[in-house]
PDB file of C-alpha atoms in Angstrom:
ATOM      1  CA  MET L  26      -2.679  49.004  -7.352  1.00  0.00           C
ATOM      2  CA  LEU L  27      -3.078  48.440  -3.671  1.00  0.00           C
ATOM      3  CA  GLY L  28      -3.968  51.342  -1.457  1.00  0.00           C
ATOM      4  CA  ARG L  29      -1.458  52.730   1.043  1.00  0.00           C
ATOM      5  CA  ARG L  30      -3.170  50.998   3.972  1.00  0.00           C
ATOM      6  CA  ALA L  31      -3.272  47.623   2.187  1.00  0.00           C
ATOM      7  CA  ARG L  32       0.436  47.931   1.349  1.00  0.00           C
ATOM      8  CA  ARG L  33       1.223  48.579   5.029  1.00  0.00           C
ATOM      9  CA  ILE L  34      -0.876  45.598   6.168  1.00  0.00           C
ATOM     10  CA  ALA L  35       0.712  43.269   3.644  1.00  0.00           C
ATOM     11  CA  GLY L  36       4.173  44.631   4.292  1.00  0.00           C
ATOM     12  CA  THR L  37       4.811  45.546   0.677  1.00  0.00           C
ATOM     13  CA  ARG L  38       5.719  48.772  -1.005  1.00  0.00           C
ATOM     14  CA  SER L  39       5.382  49.510  -4.651  1.00  0.00           C
ATOM     15  CA  ARG L  40       6.619  52.250  -6.883  1.00  0.00           C
ATOM     16  CA  PRO L  41       4.675  53.556  -9.833  1.00  0.00           C
ATOM     17  CA  GLY L  42       5.396  51.513 -12.950  1.00  0.00           C
ATOM     18  CA  LEU L  43       6.533  48.381 -11.041  1.00  0.00           C
ATOM     19  CA  VAL L  44       4.428  45.257 -10.719  1.00  0.00           C
ATOM     20  CA  ALA L  45       4.295  43.978  -7.158  1.00  0.00           C
ATOM     21  CA  GLY L  46       2.934  40.793  -5.662  1.00  0.00           C
ATOM     22  CA  ILE L  47      -0.606  41.041  -4.357  1.00  0.00           C
ATOM     23  CA  CYS L  48      -0.966  40.173  -0.692  1.00  0.00           C
ATOM     24  CA  GLY L  49      -3.901  40.181   1.626  1.00  0.00           C
ATOM     25  CA  LEU L  50      -4.850  38.816   5.005  1.00  0.00           C
ATOM     26  CA  GLY L  51      -5.666  35.136   4.785  1.00  0.00           C
ATOM     27  CA  ALA L  52      -7.890  32.958   6.874  1.00  0.00           C
ATOM     28  CA  ILE L  53      -4.876  30.815   7.725  1.00  0.00           C
ATOM     29  CA  ALA L  54      -3.900  31.405  11.365  1.00  0.00           C
ATOM     30  CA  GLY L  55      -2.926  35.048  11.026  1.00  0.00           C
ATOM     31  CA  GLY L  56      -0.780  34.557   7.930  1.00  0.00           C
ATOM     32  CA  ALA L  57      -0.854  36.535   4.721  1.00  0.00           C
ATOM     33  CA  VAL L  58      -1.747  34.992   1.371  1.00  0.00           C
ATOM     34  CA  CYS L  59       0.409  36.296  -1.483  1.00  0.00           C
ATOM     35  CA  LEU L  60      -0.035  35.855  -5.191  1.00  0.00           C
ATOM     36  CA  THR L  61       3.152  36.599  -7.071  1.00  0.00           C
ATOM     37  CA  PRO L  62       2.890  37.250 -10.791  1.00  0.00           C
ATOM     38  CA  PRO L  63       5.140  35.171 -13.064  1.00  0.00           C
ATOM     39  CA  ALA L  64       8.388  36.771 -14.169  1.00  0.00           C
ATOM     40  CA  LEU L  65       8.077  38.871 -17.291  1.00  0.00           C
ATOM     41  CA  GLY L  66       8.602  36.766 -20.416  1.00  0.00           C
ATOM     42  CA  ALA L  67       8.531  33.487 -18.457  1.00  0.00           C
ATOM     43  CA  SER L  68       6.006  30.846 -19.382  1.00  0.00           C
ATOM     44  CA  ALA L  69       5.701  27.190 -18.586  1.00  0.00           C
ATOM     45  CA  PRO L  70       6.545  24.873 -21.470  1.00  0.00           C
ATOM     46  CA  ALA L  71       3.631  23.398 -23.399  1.00  0.00           C
ATOM     47  CA  ARG L  72       2.928  19.692 -23.705  1.00  0.00           C
ATOM     48  CA  CYS L  73       5.079  18.087 -26.426  1.00  0.00           C
ATOM     49  CA  ARG L  74       3.348  17.539 -29.756  1.00  0.00           C
ATOM     50  CA  ALA L  75       4.064  14.271 -31.559  1.00  0.00           C
ATOM     51  CA  THR L  76       5.649  16.214 -34.425  1.00  0.00           C
ATOM     52  CA  ALA L  77       8.299  17.547 -31.999  1.00  0.00           C
ATOM     53  CA  LEU L  78       9.365  14.056 -30.896  1.00  0.00           C
ATOM     54  CA  THR L  79      11.465  11.218 -32.283  1.00  0.00           C
ATOM     55  CA  GLY L  80      11.557   7.726 -30.826  1.00  0.00           C
ATOM     56  CA  LYS L  81      13.742   4.664 -30.424  1.00  0.00           C
ATOM     57  CA  VAL L  82      14.026   1.650 -28.161  1.00  0.00           C
ATOM     58  CA  VAL L  83      17.108   0.704 -26.166  1.00  0.00           C
ATOM     59  CA  THR L  84      18.556  -2.795 -26.473  1.00  0.00           C
ATOM     60  CA  PRO L  85      15.981  -5.260 -25.107  1.00  0.00           C
ATOM     61  CA  PHE L  86      16.939  -7.267 -22.036  1.00  0.00           C
ATOM     62  CA  ASP L  87      16.187 -10.924 -21.414  1.00  0.00           C
ATOM     63  CA  GLY L  88      14.555 -11.548 -18.062  1.00  0.00           C
ATOM     64  CA  ALA L  89      13.485 -14.669 -16.229  1.00  0.00           C
ATOM     65  CA  ALA L  90      11.085 -17.221 -17.735  1.00  0.00           C
ATOM     66  CA  GLY L  91      10.996 -15.630 -21.181  1.00  0.00           C
ATOM     67  CA  THR L  92      10.111 -12.128 -19.987  1.00  0.00           C
ATOM     68  CA  PHE L  93      11.716  -9.381 -22.057  1.00  0.00           C
ATOM     69  CA  GLY L  94      11.765  -5.620 -21.820  1.00  0.00           C
ATOM     70  CA  THR L  95      13.106  -2.430 -23.237  1.00  0.00           C
ATOM     71  CA  VAL L  96      12.698   1.306 -22.770  1.00  0.00           C
ATOM     72  CA  VAL L  97      10.831   3.361 -25.348  1.00  0.00           C
ATOM     73  CA  VAL L  98      12.744   6.664 -25.499  1.00  0.00           C
ATOM     74  CA  LEU L  99      11.223   9.914 -26.803  1.00  0.00           C
ATOM     75  CA  THR L 100      13.530  12.830 -27.709  1.00  0.00           C
ATOM     76  CA  ASN L 101      12.516  16.461 -28.235  1.00  0.00           C
ATOM     77  CA  LYS L 102      13.741  17.575 -31.676  1.00  0.00           C
ATOM     78  CA  ALA L 103      12.066  21.009 -31.448  1.00  0.00           C
ATOM     79  CA  ALA L 104      13.978  24.169 -30.528  1.00  0.00           C
ATOM     80  CA  LYS L 105      11.584  25.012 -27.659  1.00  0.00           C
ATOM     81  CA  PRO L 106      11.244  23.017 -24.452  1.00  0.00           C
ATOM     82  CA  CYS L 107       8.077  20.982 -23.939  1.00  0.00           C
ATOM     83  CA  PHE L 108       6.890  18.362 -21.450  1.00  0.00           C
ATOM     84  CA  VAL L 109       5.564  14.789 -21.460  1.00  0.00           C
ATOM     85  CA  SER L 110       3.794  12.900 -18.680  1.00  0.00           C
ATOM     86  CA  GLY L 111       1.782   9.780 -17.962  1.00  0.00           C
ATOM     87  CA  ARG L 112       1.867   6.375 -19.618  1.00  0.00           C
ATOM     88  CA  PRO L 113       1.952   6.504 -23.410  1.00  0.00           C
ATOM     89  CA  LYS L 114      -0.370   4.338 -25.478  1.00  0.00           C
ATOM     90  CA  ILE L 115       1.566   1.764 -27.495  1.00  0.00           C
ATOM     91  CA  ALA L 116       0.389   0.074 -30.699  1.00  0.00           C
ATOM     92  CA  LEU L 117       2.353  -2.788 -32.265  1.00  0.00           C
ATOM     93  CA  TYR L 118       2.551  -3.516 -36.014  1.00  0.00           C
ATOM     94  CA  SER L 119       3.809  -6.408 -38.137  1.00  0.00           C
ATOM     95  CA  ALA L 120       6.256  -6.163 -41.054  1.00  0.00           C
ATOM     96  CA  GLY L 121       3.297  -5.816 -43.441  1.00  0.00           C
ATOM     97  CA  GLY L 122       1.814  -2.957 -41.399  1.00  0.00           C
ATOM     98  CA  ALA L 123      -0.997  -4.996 -39.797  1.00  0.00           C
ATOM     99  CA  HIS L 124      -1.982  -3.876 -36.303  1.00  0.00           C
ATOM    100  CA  LEU L 125      -1.194  -6.620 -33.801  1.00  0.00           C
ATOM    101  CA  ALA L 126      -4.180  -6.641 -31.476  1.00  0.00           C
ATOM    102  CA  GLY L 127      -2.168  -6.486 -28.290  1.00  0.00           C
ATOM    103  CA  THR L 128      -3.418  -6.109 -24.757  1.00  0.00           C
ATOM    104  CA  GLN L 129      -1.710  -3.192 -23.028  1.00  0.00           C
ATOM    105  CA  SER L 130      -1.544  -3.019 -19.249  1.00  0.00           C
ATOM    106  CA  SER L 131       0.179  -0.515 -16.972  1.00  0.00           C
ATOM    107  CA  THR L 132       3.261  -1.067 -14.859  1.00  0.00           C
ATOM    108  CA  ALA L 133       3.001   0.356 -11.343  1.00  0.00           C
ATOM    109  CA  GLY L 134       4.946   3.520 -10.621  1.00  0.00           C
ATOM    110  CA  ALA L 135       4.745   7.250 -10.091  1.00  0.00           C
ATOM    111  CA  ILE L 136       3.669   9.635 -12.850  1.00  0.00           C
ATOM    112  CA  HIS L 137       6.282  12.291 -13.678  1.00  0.00           C
ATOM    113  CA  ARG L 138       6.067  15.535 -15.618  1.00  0.00           C
ATOM    114  CA  VAL L 139       9.289  15.502 -17.622  1.00  0.00           C
ATOM    115  CA  THR L 140      10.359  18.791 -19.235  1.00  0.00           C
ATOM    116  CA  LEU L 141      12.450  18.212 -22.349  1.00  0.00           C
ATOM    117  CA  ALA L 142      14.835  20.867 -23.639  1.00  0.00           C
ATOM    118  CA  HIS L 143      16.010  20.487 -27.254  1.00  0.00           C
ATOM    119  CA  GLY L 144      17.570  17.002 -27.332  1.00  0.00           C
ATOM    120  CA  GLY L 145      16.056  16.097 -23.943  1.00  0.00           C
ATOM    121  CA  ARG L 146      14.783  12.540 -23.446  1.00  0.00           C
ATOM    122  CA  ALA L 147      12.093  10.683 -21.501  1.00  0.00           C
ATOM    123  CA  GLY L 148      11.583   6.926 -21.429  1.00  0.00           C
ATOM    124  CA  ALA L 149       8.845   4.411 -20.605  1.00  0.00           C
ATOM    125  CA  THR L 150       9.422   0.718 -19.899  1.00  0.00           C
ATOM    126  CA  LEU L 151       7.886  -1.843 -22.247  1.00  0.00           C
ATOM    127  CA  ARG L 152       7.755  -5.456 -20.999  1.00  0.00           C
ATOM    128  CA  TRP L 153       6.481  -8.591 -22.754  1.00  0.00           C
ATOM    129  CA  HIS L 154       6.737 -12.372 -22.921  1.00  0.00           C
ATOM    130  CA  GLY L 155       9.073 -13.457 -25.718  1.00  0.00           C
ATOM    131  CA  SER L 156       9.287 -17.250 -25.619  1.00  0.00           C
ATOM    132  CA  PRO L 157       6.545 -19.702 -26.607  1.00  0.00           C
ATOM    133  CA  ASP L 158       5.346 -21.832 -23.668  1.00  0.00           C
ATOM    134  CA  GLU L 159       3.287 -24.420 -25.534  1.00  0.00           C
ATOM    135  CA  PRO L 160       4.333 -27.111 -28.004  1.00  0.00           C
ATOM    136  CA  GLY L 161       3.732 -26.244 -31.622  1.00  0.00           C
ATOM    137  CA  PRO L 162       4.836 -23.614 -34.110  1.00  0.00           C
ATOM    138  CA  ILE L 163       6.208 -20.343 -32.780  1.00  0.00           C
ATOM    139  CA  SER L 164       4.113 -18.442 -35.337  1.00  0.00           C
ATOM    140  CA  ALA L 165       0.937 -19.657 -33.595  1.00  0.00           C
ATOM    141  CA  GLN L 166       2.104 -18.293 -30.236  1.00  0.00           C
ATOM    142  CA  CYS L 167       4.186 -15.259 -31.139  1.00  0.00           C
ATOM    143  CA  ASP L 168       3.866 -12.027 -33.104  1.00  0.00           C
ATOM    144  CA  GLN L 169       6.813 -10.410 -34.872  1.00  0.00           C
ATOM    145  CA  VAL L 170       6.716  -6.673 -34.152  1.00  0.00           C
ATOM    146  CA  LYS L 171       8.385  -4.521 -36.812  1.00  0.00           C
ATOM    147  CA  SER L 172       7.171  -1.083 -35.720  1.00  0.00           C
ATOM    148  CA  ILE L 173       5.722   0.595 -32.663  1.00  0.00           C
ATOM    149  CA  ARG L 174       3.460   3.643 -32.553  1.00  0.00           C
ATOM    150  CA  VAL L 175       3.813   5.625 -29.355  1.00  0.00           C
ATOM    151  CA  THR L 176       1.092   8.119 -28.436  1.00  0.00           C
ATOM    152  CA  PRO L 177       2.088  10.304 -25.470  1.00  0.00           C
ATOM    153  CA  THR L 178      -0.775  11.805 -23.471  1.00  0.00           C
ATOM    154  CA  GLY L 179      -2.094  14.944 -25.196  1.00  0.00           C
ATOM    155  CA  ALA L 180       0.501  14.833 -28.010  1.00  0.00           C
ATOM    156  CA  GLY L 181      -2.036  15.133 -30.826  1.00  0.00           C
ATOM    157  CA  GLY L 182      -0.607  12.202 -32.767  1.00  0.00           C
ATOM    158  CA  HIS L 183       1.903   9.397 -32.517  1.00  0.00           C
ATOM    159  CA  VAL L 184       5.601   8.739 -32.969  1.00  0.00           C
ATOM    160  CA  THR L 185       6.497   5.715 -35.137  1.00  0.00           C
ATOM    161  CA  ILE L 186       9.531   3.639 -34.193  1.00  0.00           C
ATOM    162  CA  GLY L 187      10.841   1.109 -36.700  1.00  0.00           C
ATOM    163  CA  GLY L 188      13.945  -0.124 -38.478  1.00  0.00           C
ATOM    164  CA  THR L 189      17.221   0.414 -36.650  1.00  0.00           C
ATOM    165  CA  ALA L 190      15.483   2.584 -34.016  1.00  0.00           C
ATOM    166  CA  LEU L 191      13.508  -0.548 -33.096  1.00  0.00           C
ATOM    167  CA  GLY L 192      16.627  -2.659 -32.846  1.00  0.00           C
ATOM    168  CA  GLY L 193      15.631  -5.072 -35.627  1.00  0.00           C
ATOM    169  CA  GLY L 194      12.192  -6.038 -34.343  1.00  0.00           C
ATOM    170  CA  LEU L 195      10.635  -7.734 -31.358  1.00  0.00           C
ATOM    171  CA  GLN L 196       8.902 -11.076 -30.811  1.00  0.00           C
ATOM    172  CA  ILE L 197       5.971 -11.017 -28.380  1.00  0.00           C
ATOM    173  CA  CYS L 198       4.412 -14.315 -27.254  1.00  0.00           C
ATOM    174  CA  ASP L 199       1.809 -16.020 -25.072  1.00  0.00           C
ATOM    175  CA  PRO L 200      -0.718 -14.548 -25.341  1.00  0.00           C
ATOM    176  CA  PRO L 201       0.278 -12.894 -28.614  1.00  0.00           C
ATOM    177  CA  GLY L 202       0.585  -9.152 -28.166  1.00  0.00           C
ATOM    178  CA  ALA L 203       0.316  -8.939 -24.351  1.00  0.00           C
ATOM    179  CA  PHE L 204       2.616  -6.248 -22.926  1.00  0.00           C
ATOM    180  CA  SER L 205       2.859  -3.692 -20.136  1.00  0.00           C
ATOM    181  CA  VAL L 206       3.907  -0.028 -20.285  1.00  0.00           C
ATOM    182  CA  GLY L 207       5.364   2.150 -17.547  1.00  0.00           C
ATOM    183  CA  ALA L 208       5.148   5.900 -17.006  1.00  0.00           C
ATOM    184  CA  LEU L 209       7.460   8.290 -18.870  1.00  0.00           C
ATOM    185  CA  SER L 210      10.385   9.291 -16.663  1.00  0.00           C
ATOM    186  CA  PRO L 211      13.677  11.177 -17.015  1.00  0.00           C
ATOM    187  CA  PRO L 212      17.037   9.402 -17.538  1.00  0.00           C
ATOM    188  CA  PRO L 213      18.743   7.249 -16.413  1.00  0.00           C
ATOM    189  CA  PHE L 214      16.520   4.533 -17.838  1.00  0.00           C
ATOM    190  CA  SER L 215      16.216   0.983 -16.545  1.00  0.00           C
ATOM    191  CA  PRO L 216      13.896  -1.641 -18.078  1.00  0.00           C
TER     192      PRO L 216
END
């Protein structure tokens, strides 16, 4: 508890049994520095664990010169709110479960901290080249992606997206497996 003089200086009064903010004279041009305790029972949501998330991709779009993209969407299935942030790590897998040694790069953009209530969603753009540029068989230039593993920063695991949630699969070409990933952001999503 602050003494009577300190309460007068800080301009606060407290009654026994009540928690008051703590104020003191600051070094900032005659102003007071106040530390206010968080509201009782309030706490910031924790980072989302992979087990609390489900994933899907939205319908891929066809861009110029064989560039394709989609948005990887993560949804909180847990009862409690949690948050995601940063650019997730993405791993691509073939129909047989083989890891496609892709090269992941980052798309420019701001990093957001997205708090997800139950059913809340956050999305990250995924862009790739989908048409072979060289003569010869497509299989030599392209990889067929049948599942994606998404690892959000600090999630303690990954979310697997496949089947109908993947939209039937993706074809990534030239060089095989090269793709870029954007930062997780709140809706609305645009690839």
